């Protein structure tokens, strides 16, 4: 049985020593060699003798009643083994991460373009696709609710889900609403305190995670009537929890093992093909593999919420923020997914990393007939950051003040009070990060190589009409699951001697999605147990939940669990020493494990670890929880909602061809605080990757939804940055330890995805003088066409 | 139909191939060589890049029948047995591998670049790799990796002891 241990209390000294390949080193990825050889098995690479291929029939309509489904012709196709509709589901017909509102397969209606209606298994993927095309579905098409403003008017436009149908947190088409009010809020009296006021509306388009490895997995029916699923996902236990009622099976019969994950960024937090593959496998008695095509991938996962944001900032003449008012409206699409938590983030982080005496923020997410939106890197903080940082630039301009200086004057620091009433009880080096990016040397002007101008290899200009601009931004993101969520992780660590040498094994259910968690866990074991040889067991549901690989939380929470399990192993080692060699508690308190030995603080070797283990293995499983957080008060948004905050600042330099409306980002510089870099190379990788995604949102990435239909579900039409679009990135990392976190570390995965977007847009504004209130910025916004 | 061709130096046959199957499908699903990746199957991402008669192509855009009698080299054929190709080692050393889904395609493309242009400028590298999408790395470490591989190669040419040197 696992123990529950709270996080490292503040100020407790760490009994750790530096170890080769341990914490603080850029240890090599354990999966690296397999990955460069092409031998690493991603979800889509799995293969089983006798396996079938599954595929999904999806709705061509965003809103329609289903009058009839006829599968006769599909079943008759040679090679087809199963065609299933909602009628074939043995258990519950709905699932959902937070709210159980999503049908496994559409029942009497469809609510978005691409909603799964039926599934097919066949002996060749092409046969499966042809069979799906022969399923005849009779629809009665209805007018879709296409945006949040329409959704608010249920009288005119009706409901996406009939009232009372499911347990949305609010009534009507509102999924969730959160207000945050600080000081006096925003009243005429408060407005009168400001010398300068700026008021603007902003808009953020629908961004996609666009991970490269498609949704994929292999379901294998088991002899005990259960199923084994090998799948690319972010949180196996959450998948399992949602799948069991649908399959009508207990958890011990729905076993998941993590397959190689080709990126996630939030897009794999909800179930996609998991339950479909299992239904087909259990129905046919054969292994079933499902691999989404790129088009299906665009329909198969949730996207970043598009947002409309109305902001009002008031400041004194000397640049002190007096108040911020904001209304943030998020389009949640047809199903709730994690919309409620996204709303909580947008509201609680809605004014940014600034001290503001008077605040009134309201954020809400609405059901519409657009594609469902949910988790994506930055999770509600991205949309708000674009708006509040744009506002800070407007305010600086109105005050005639340097934009970095204005930000620094209002910057959050340790001890500051957030609009939620939460006191920042860890370093918050916001001003320092801004100064660091400002003080980096600027890149030289473009040289004559036309590849370096906007338009690049297309040779669109030789420099005429090209203007340069520089922009800054900073953002704040929470780490971990907030608002009272029981955010824990489990780790099992085993230590034994093999061939006279101590070796350790670490087992967690944490999903490695590319971020390097597998490396970090091994580093922690090396540091804590002083053992060079550490292997990670494949992540599966054979060990307790690790929670999701999201919210920048895995190094903190699963890292914390691994550390805690190691501490228990170490205690067991010392106990053996006490029994065997009669070490006193006093002696033990001065011992450390290093290089396979038990060593006293003065360096004297007290025992060989292998001797002490003497053929027996020590195995300990521990659960780690960070400090509890609290739900925000529904009316005022007050509460200790976030366990940790993470900050990143960017400077962007852009060249804009004002005639063609083309933007070339010349450089993107970042400064971020990591608390402590557990793996410096991995930290840099996260900052680079997040920055590139932020750049994408600034100038190119958008799922175009017209009349609730997705117009660009392909890499031809949904553009993500290529190596030509992505500039050199200078990164400066601060290490200001958080006394509440293991090793003082700070989650790093998301912060860089926030501020890159407003920094790039600020640079484009600086170059062109245009207001630019919407991202992505498109050529027509720059040329007025 | 049957397709007979050379894959990573070995004469290979694939049977019962449908007319519509791509070279990528045959490699991955019929020959057990899943190294070339299937990220878009539309020629947009470069994850499936392989050599076909010495030139890099997107295997997802090549009909399996077109490979008849020709020579294919995949990421699985870059290493010489246990020894990684220099560009593979450089990707590891530079930290250019995160999720690794783009890696096989990038490796083949970078391998081809360095064979043709041993000392590429940054602009050359960016141009050569512009058909290969990566969603994780922001490309910074990929640039480092290609520079590192090129530098080591140059080091090895001028200074036989310097093969480890440039980093
Ligand atoms: S899979 Fe071939 S180019 Fe994308
Ligand atoms: S490392 Fe994940 S796509 Fe490149």
CSV table of C-alpha atoms in Angstrom, one decimal, chain A residues 29 31-33 35-42 44-47 51 53 123-127 130 207-214 261-263 265 289 291-294 376-377 449 451-452 457 512-515 664 681-682 684-686 688-690 692-693 696 701 713-716 718 720-724 726-730, chain B residues 16-18 20-21 25 28-30 32-45 47 75-84 87-89 91-104 106-107 121-144 146-147:
chain,number,residue,atom,x,y,z
A,29,UNK,CA,17.5,10.7,-22.8
A,31,UNK,CA,15.0,6.6,-25.3
A,32,UNK,CA,17.3,8.7,-27.4
A,33,UNK,CA,19.3,6.0,-29.2
A,35,UNK,CA,14.6,7.3,-31.4
A,36,UNK,CA,17.5,8.2,-33.7
A,37,UNK,CA,17.6,4.6,-35.0
A,38,UNK,CA,13.9,4.7,-35.9
A,39,UNK,CA,13.5,1.7,-33.5
A,40,UNK,CA,11.4,3.5,-30.9
A,41,UNK,CA,7.8,2.2,-31.0
A,42,UNK,CA,5.3,5.0,-31.2
A,44,UNK,CA,1.2,4.1,-34.7
A,45,UNK,CA,4.1,1.7,-35.0
A,46,UNK,CA,2.5,-1.1,-33.0
A,47,UNK,CA,1.7,-4.4,-34.7
A,51,UNK,CA,-4.7,-7.4,-36.1
A,53,UNK,CA,-7.6,-1.7,-38.5
A,123,UNK,CA,-8.4,-6.3,-42.3
A,124,UNK,CA,-6.8,-3.3,-44.2
A,125,UNK,CA,-7.1,0.4,-43.4
A,126,UNK,CA,-8.4,1.1,-46.8
A,127,UNK,CA,-11.1,-1.5,-46.5
A,130,UNK,CA,-14.4,2.2,-47.7
A,207,UNK,CA,-5.0,27.1,-32.3
A,208,UNK,CA,-4.2,23.4,-32.6
A,209,UNK,CA,-1.7,21.3,-30.7
A,210,UNK,CA,-0.6,19.8,-34.1
A,211,UNK,CA,1.6,17.2,-32.4
A,212,UNK,CA,3.3,15.1,-35.1
A,213,UNK,CA,2.5,11.6,-33.9
A,214,UNK,CA,-1.1,10.9,-34.8
A,261,UNK,CA,3.9,9.5,-27.8
A,262,UNK,CA,4.7,11.8,-30.6
A,263,UNK,CA,4.0,15.1,-28.8
A,265,UNK,CA,0.7,19.7,-25.8
A,289,UNK,CA,-5.2,-0.8,-34.2
A,291,UNK,CA,-4.2,5.4,-36.3
A,292,UNK,CA,-5.8,8.7,-37.2
A,293,UNK,CA,-4.9,10.3,-40.5
A,294,UNK,CA,-3.8,13.9,-40.2
A,376,UNK,CA,-3.5,23.2,-24.9
A,377,UNK,CA,-0.1,24.4,-23.6
A,449,UNK,CA,20.8,37.2,-48.5
A,451,UNK,CA,16.5,34.2,-47.7
A,452,UNK,CA,16.7,36.3,-44.6
A,457,UNK,CA,13.2,31.7,-50.5
A,512,UNK,CA,6.5,10.7,-21.5
A,513,UNK,CA,5.3,12.8,-24.4
A,514,UNK,CA,8.7,14.1,-25.4
A,515,UNK,CA,9.4,16.5,-22.6
A,664,UNK,CA,9.8,37.5,-40.7
A,681,UNK,CA,19.1,20.7,-21.9
A,682,UNK,CA,15.5,19.7,-21.4
A,684,UNK,CA,16.0,24.8,-23.0
A,685,UNK,CA,14.1,22.4,-25.2
A,686,UNK,CA,10.9,23.4,-23.5
A,688,UNK,CA,12.4,26.8,-27.5
A,689,UNK,CA,9.4,24.6,-28.3
A,690,UNK,CA,6.9,26.8,-26.4
A,692,UNK,CA,7.9,28.5,-31.4
A,693,UNK,CA,4.3,27.6,-30.7
A,696,UNK,CA,2.9,30.2,-34.6
A,701,UNK,CA,-1.7,29.1,-36.7
A,713,UNK,CA,-7.8,20.1,-41.4
A,714,UNK,CA,-4.4,19.4,-43.0
A,715,UNK,CA,-0.8,20.5,-42.8
A,716,UNK,CA,-1.3,22.1,-46.2
A,718,UNK,CA,-3.1,24.6,-41.0
A,720,UNK,CA,2.9,25.4,-38.1
A,721,UNK,CA,6.3,27.1,-38.0
A,722,UNK,CA,8.9,25.4,-40.2
A,723,UNK,CA,12.6,25.8,-39.5
A,724,UNK,CA,12.5,28.8,-41.9
A,726,UNK,CA,11.6,30.0,-36.6
A,727,UNK,CA,14.4,32.4,-35.7
A,728,UNK,CA,17.4,31.8,-33.6
A,729,UNK,CA,16.3,31.8,-29.9
A,730,UNK,CA,18.5,33.2,-27.2
B,16,UNK,CA,-0.2,-8.7,-51.9
B,17,UNK,CA,0.5,-5.0,-52.2
B,18,UNK,CA,-2.6,-3.1,-53.2
B,20,UNK,CA,-3.0,2.3,-53.8
B,21,UNK,CA,-0.5,1.5,-51.2
B,25,UNK,CA,2.8,1.8,-45.9
B,28,UNK,CA,6.0,0.3,-42.2
B,29,UNK,CA,3.2,-2.3,-42.3
B,30,UNK,CA,4.5,-5.0,-44.6
B,32,UNK,CA,8.3,-4.2,-40.3
B,33,UNK,CA,10.4,-1.0,-40.8
B,34,UNK,CA,8.4,1.6,-38.9
B,35,UNK,CA,11.3,4.1,-38.6
B,36,UNK,CA,9.9,6.3,-41.3
B,37,UNK,CA,7.0,8.1,-39.7
B,38,UNK,CA,3.4,8.7,-40.7
B,39,UNK,CA,2.6,12.2,-39.5
B,40,UNK,CA,0.5,13.5,-42.5
B,41,UNK,CA,0.8,11.1,-45.4
B,42,UNK,CA,0.3,14.1,-47.7
B,43,UNK,CA,3.8,15.1,-48.3
B,44,UNK,CA,3.6,18.1,-46.0
B,45,UNK,CA,5.7,17.2,-42.9
B,47,UNK,CA,8.5,12.7,-41.3
B,75,UNK,CA,16.5,5.8,-41.1
B,76,UNK,CA,17.1,2.2,-40.1
B,77,UNK,CA,19.8,2.0,-42.7
B,78,UNK,CA,21.8,5.1,-41.5
B,79,UNK,CA,23.7,3.4,-38.7
B,80,UNK,CA,26.5,1.0,-39.5
B,81,UNK,CA,25.5,-1.8,-37.2
B,82,UNK,CA,26.0,-0.7,-33.6
B,83,UNK,CA,27.7,2.5,-34.7
B,84,UNK,CA,25.4,5.5,-35.2
B,87,UNK,CA,24.3,12.9,-37.7
B,88,UNK,CA,22.5,10.5,-35.4
B,89,UNK,CA,25.1,10.9,-32.7
B,91,UNK,CA,21.2,14.8,-32.7
B,92,UNK,CA,21.6,12.9,-29.4
B,93,UNK,CA,24.5,15.1,-28.2
B,94,UNK,CA,22.8,18.4,-29.1
B,95,UNK,CA,19.5,17.5,-27.4
B,96,UNK,CA,17.7,17.7,-30.7
B,97,UNK,CA,15.4,14.8,-29.9
B,98,UNK,CA,12.3,15.4,-27.8
B,99,UNK,CA,9.3,13.3,-28.7
B,100,UNK,CA,11.4,12.1,-31.6
B,101,UNK,CA,8.6,11.7,-34.1
B,102,UNK,CA,10.1,14.1,-36.6
B,103,UNK,CA,13.6,12.7,-36.0
B,104,UNK,CA,13.9,9.9,-38.5
B,106,UNK,CA,15.0,15.0,-40.2
B,107,UNK,CA,18.0,12.6,-39.9
B,121,UNK,CA,25.7,27.8,-43.7
B,122,UNK,CA,22.8,28.3,-41.3
B,123,UNK,CA,20.7,29.5,-44.2
B,124,UNK,CA,21.6,26.3,-46.1
B,125,UNK,CA,20.5,24.2,-43.2
B,126,UNK,CA,17.3,26.0,-42.8
B,127,UNK,CA,16.5,25.8,-46.5
B,128,UNK,CA,17.4,22.1,-46.6
B,129,UNK,CA,15.3,21.2,-43.6
B,130,UNK,CA,12.3,23.4,-44.4
B,131,UNK,CA,10.2,20.5,-45.6
B,132,UNK,CA,10.5,18.7,-42.2
B,133,UNK,CA,8.1,19.9,-39.5
B,134,UNK,CA,9.0,19.5,-35.8
B,135,UNK,CA,6.5,20.5,-33.2
B,136,UNK,CA,8.6,20.1,-30.1
B,137,UNK,CA,12.0,21.6,-30.4
B,138,UNK,CA,11.6,25.0,-31.9
B,139,UNK,CA,14.4,23.8,-34.2
B,140,UNK,CA,17.2,25.5,-32.2
B,141,UNK,CA,18.8,22.2,-31.1
B,142,UNK,CA,18.2,20.8,-34.6
B,143,UNK,CA,20.3,23.6,-36.0
B,144,UNK,CA,22.9,22.9,-33.3
B,146,UNK,CA,23.5,19.7,-37.9
B,147,UNK,CA,26.2,22.2,-37.2
